[in-house]
Short mmCIF file of C-alpha atoms in Angstrom, two decimals:
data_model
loop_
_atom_site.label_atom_id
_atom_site.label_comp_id
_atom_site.label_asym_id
_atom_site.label_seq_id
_atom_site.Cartn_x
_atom_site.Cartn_y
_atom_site.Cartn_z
CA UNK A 1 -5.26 3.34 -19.53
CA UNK A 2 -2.99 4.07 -16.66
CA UNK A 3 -4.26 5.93 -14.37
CA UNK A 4 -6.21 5.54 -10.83
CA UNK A 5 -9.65 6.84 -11.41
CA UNK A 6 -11.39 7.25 -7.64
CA UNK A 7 -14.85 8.60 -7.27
CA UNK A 8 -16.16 8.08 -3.62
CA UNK A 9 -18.47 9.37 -1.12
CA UNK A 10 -17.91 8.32 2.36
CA UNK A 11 -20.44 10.36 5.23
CA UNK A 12 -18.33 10.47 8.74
CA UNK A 13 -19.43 11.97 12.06
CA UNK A 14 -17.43 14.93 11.49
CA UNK A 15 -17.95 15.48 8.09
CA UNK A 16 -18.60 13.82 4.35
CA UNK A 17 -15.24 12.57 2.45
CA UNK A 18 -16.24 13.53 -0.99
CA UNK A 19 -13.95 12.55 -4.05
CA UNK A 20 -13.62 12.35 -7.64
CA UNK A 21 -10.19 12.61 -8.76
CA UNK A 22 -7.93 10.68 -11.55
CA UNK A 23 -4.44 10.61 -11.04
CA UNK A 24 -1.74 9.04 -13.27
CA UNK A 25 -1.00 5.18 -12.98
CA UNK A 26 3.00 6.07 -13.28
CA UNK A 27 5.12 8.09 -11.41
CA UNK A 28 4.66 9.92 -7.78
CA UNK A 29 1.63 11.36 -6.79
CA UNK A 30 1.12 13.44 -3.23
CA UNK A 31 -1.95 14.07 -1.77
CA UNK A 32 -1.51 16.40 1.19
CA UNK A 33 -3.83 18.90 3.31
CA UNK A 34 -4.31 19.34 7.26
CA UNK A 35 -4.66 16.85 9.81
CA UNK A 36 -8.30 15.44 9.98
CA UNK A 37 -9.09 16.28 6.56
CA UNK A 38 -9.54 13.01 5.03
CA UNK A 39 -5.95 11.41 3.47
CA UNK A 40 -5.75 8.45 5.53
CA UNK A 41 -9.40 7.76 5.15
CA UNK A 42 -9.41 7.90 0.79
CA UNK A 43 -6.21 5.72 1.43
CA UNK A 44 -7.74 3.36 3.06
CA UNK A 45 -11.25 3.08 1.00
CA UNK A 46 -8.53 3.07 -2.76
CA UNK A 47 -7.11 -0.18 -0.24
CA UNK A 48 -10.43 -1.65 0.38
CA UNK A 49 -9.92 -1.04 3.94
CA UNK A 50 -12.86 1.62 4.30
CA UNK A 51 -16.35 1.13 1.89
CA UNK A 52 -17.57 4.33 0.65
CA UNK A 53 -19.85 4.28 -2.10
CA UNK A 54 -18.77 5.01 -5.33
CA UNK A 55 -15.94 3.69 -8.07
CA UNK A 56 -12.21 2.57 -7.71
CA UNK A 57 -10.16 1.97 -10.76
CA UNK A 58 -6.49 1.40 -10.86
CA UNK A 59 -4.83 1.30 -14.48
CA UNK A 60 -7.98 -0.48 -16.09
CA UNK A 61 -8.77 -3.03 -12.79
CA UNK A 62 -12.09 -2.22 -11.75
CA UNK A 63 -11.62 -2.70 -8.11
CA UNK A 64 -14.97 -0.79 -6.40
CA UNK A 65 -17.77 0.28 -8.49
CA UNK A 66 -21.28 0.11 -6.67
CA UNK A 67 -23.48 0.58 -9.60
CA UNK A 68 -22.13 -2.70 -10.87
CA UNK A 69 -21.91 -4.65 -7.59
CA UNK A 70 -18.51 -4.78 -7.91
CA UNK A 71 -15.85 -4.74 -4.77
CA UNK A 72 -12.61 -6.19 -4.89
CA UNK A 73 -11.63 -7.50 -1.11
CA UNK A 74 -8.32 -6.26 -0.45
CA UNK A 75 -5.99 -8.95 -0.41
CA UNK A 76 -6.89 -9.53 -4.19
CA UNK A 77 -5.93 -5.93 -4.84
CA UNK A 78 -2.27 -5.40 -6.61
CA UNK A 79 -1.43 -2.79 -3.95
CA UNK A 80 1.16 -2.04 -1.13
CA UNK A 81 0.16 0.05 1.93
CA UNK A 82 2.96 0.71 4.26
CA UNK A 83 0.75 2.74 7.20
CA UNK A 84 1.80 5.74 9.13
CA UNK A 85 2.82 3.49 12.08
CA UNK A 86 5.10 1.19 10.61
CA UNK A 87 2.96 -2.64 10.68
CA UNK A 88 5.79 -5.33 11.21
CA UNK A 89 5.55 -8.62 12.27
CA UNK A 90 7.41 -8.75 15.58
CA UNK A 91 7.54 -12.42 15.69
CA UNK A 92 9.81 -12.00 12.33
CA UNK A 93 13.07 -11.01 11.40
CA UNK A 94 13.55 -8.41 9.29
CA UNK A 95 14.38 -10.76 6.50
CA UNK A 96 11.83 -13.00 7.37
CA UNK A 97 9.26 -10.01 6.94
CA UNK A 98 10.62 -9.29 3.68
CA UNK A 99 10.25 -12.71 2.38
CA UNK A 100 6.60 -12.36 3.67
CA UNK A 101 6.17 -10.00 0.76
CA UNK A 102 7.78 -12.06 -1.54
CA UNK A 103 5.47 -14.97 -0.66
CA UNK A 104 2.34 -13.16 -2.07
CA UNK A 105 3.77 -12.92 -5.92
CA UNK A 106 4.75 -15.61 -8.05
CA UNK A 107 8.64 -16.15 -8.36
CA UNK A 108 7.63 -16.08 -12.03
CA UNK A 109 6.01 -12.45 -12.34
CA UNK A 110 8.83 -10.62 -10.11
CA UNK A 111 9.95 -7.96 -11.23
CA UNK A 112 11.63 -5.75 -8.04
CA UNK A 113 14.80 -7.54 -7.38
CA UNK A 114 15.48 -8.33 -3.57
CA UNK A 115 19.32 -6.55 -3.29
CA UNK A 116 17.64 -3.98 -5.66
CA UNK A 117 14.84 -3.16 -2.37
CA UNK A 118 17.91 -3.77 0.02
CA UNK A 119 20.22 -1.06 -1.65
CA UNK A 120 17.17 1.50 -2.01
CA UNK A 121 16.44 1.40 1.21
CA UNK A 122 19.41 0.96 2.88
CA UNK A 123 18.61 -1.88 4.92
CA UNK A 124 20.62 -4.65 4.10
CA UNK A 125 22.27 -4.55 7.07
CA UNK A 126 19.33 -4.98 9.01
CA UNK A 127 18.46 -8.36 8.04
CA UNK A 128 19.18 -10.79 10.96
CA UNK A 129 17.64 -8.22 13.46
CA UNK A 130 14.54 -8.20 15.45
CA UNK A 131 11.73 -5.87 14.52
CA UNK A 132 11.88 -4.79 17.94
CA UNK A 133 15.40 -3.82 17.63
CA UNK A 134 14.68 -1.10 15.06
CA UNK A 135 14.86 2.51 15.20
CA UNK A 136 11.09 4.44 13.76
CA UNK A 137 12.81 4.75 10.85
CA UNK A 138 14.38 1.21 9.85
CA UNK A 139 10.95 0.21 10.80
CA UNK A 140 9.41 2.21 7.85
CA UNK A 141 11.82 1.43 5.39
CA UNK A 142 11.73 -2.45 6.39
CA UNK A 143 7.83 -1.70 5.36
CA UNK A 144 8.08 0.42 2.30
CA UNK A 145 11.01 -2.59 1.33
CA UNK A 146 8.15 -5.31 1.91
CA UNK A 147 5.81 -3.50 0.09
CA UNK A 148 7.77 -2.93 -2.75
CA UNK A 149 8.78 -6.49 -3.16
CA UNK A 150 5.53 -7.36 -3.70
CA UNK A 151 5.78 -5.54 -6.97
CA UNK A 152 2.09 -3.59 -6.16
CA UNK A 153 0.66 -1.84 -9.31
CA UNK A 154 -0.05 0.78 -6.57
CA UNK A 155 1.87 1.63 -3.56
CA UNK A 156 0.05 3.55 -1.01
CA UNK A 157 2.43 5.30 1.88
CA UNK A 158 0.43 7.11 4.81
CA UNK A 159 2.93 9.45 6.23
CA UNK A 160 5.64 6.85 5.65
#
């Protein structure tokens, strides 16, 4: 079954973040409405960031369900989240962060070719610099790069 399969109920002090949606496991999905109303927060509970109660599911991976006791920490979750503010390592090149990502999967199960992410992205080029050196938007695409490498079965981009 591919498909992520989200049911969640989160209360906050301004209001209640109240979902139950399935969306499919392939392909593009958007989720947009106004500022405040709750996108970065479901990101961030599908990423195990946030706990709301309720069920996660991501193409058959049972990664949150509270009636089973079930919660899946994070960094055991096959996901990428590149954030709205681009989250580099500024002790790292920009190679160096890219080969972060590539630490995290087995050389084995790879499937997203590095000068495949490079030529996407554009960013080739960029390699040798310093995060610091980057322009807002070399910074994102050196994070949706990293992310991608990692070959995530779900890649979450806030504002990205």
């Amino acid at each position: 079954m591919n498909e992520l399969a989200v049911a969640c109920r989160l209360p906050l002090a301004d209001f209640a973040l109240d979902v139950d949606l399935r969306l499919p496991g392939r392909g593009v999905t958007a989720l947009f409405g106004p500022s405040g109303s709750g996108k970065t927060t479901l990101l961030r509970c599908v990423a195990g960031l946030a706990r709301a109660a309720g069920r996660v599911g991501v193409n058959g991976d049972t990664w949150q369900d509270d009636a089973r006791g079930i919660f899946l920490p994070t960094h055991r979750r096959s996901l990428g989240y590149v954030f709205q503010e681009a989250s580099l390592f500024a002790h790292l090149s920009v190679r160096a962060n890219l080969e972060f990502g590539l630490k995290r999967i087995a050389e084995a199960a790879r499937r997203v070719e590095w000068q495949a992410a490079l030529d996407l992205l554009g960013i080739g080029h960029l390699l040798a610099r310093d995060t610091a050196a980057l322009s807002g938007g070399q910074r994102q695409r050196v994070a949706i790069a990293r992310a991608i490498l990692r070959d995530p079965a779900l890649l979450l981009l806030d504002e990205a």
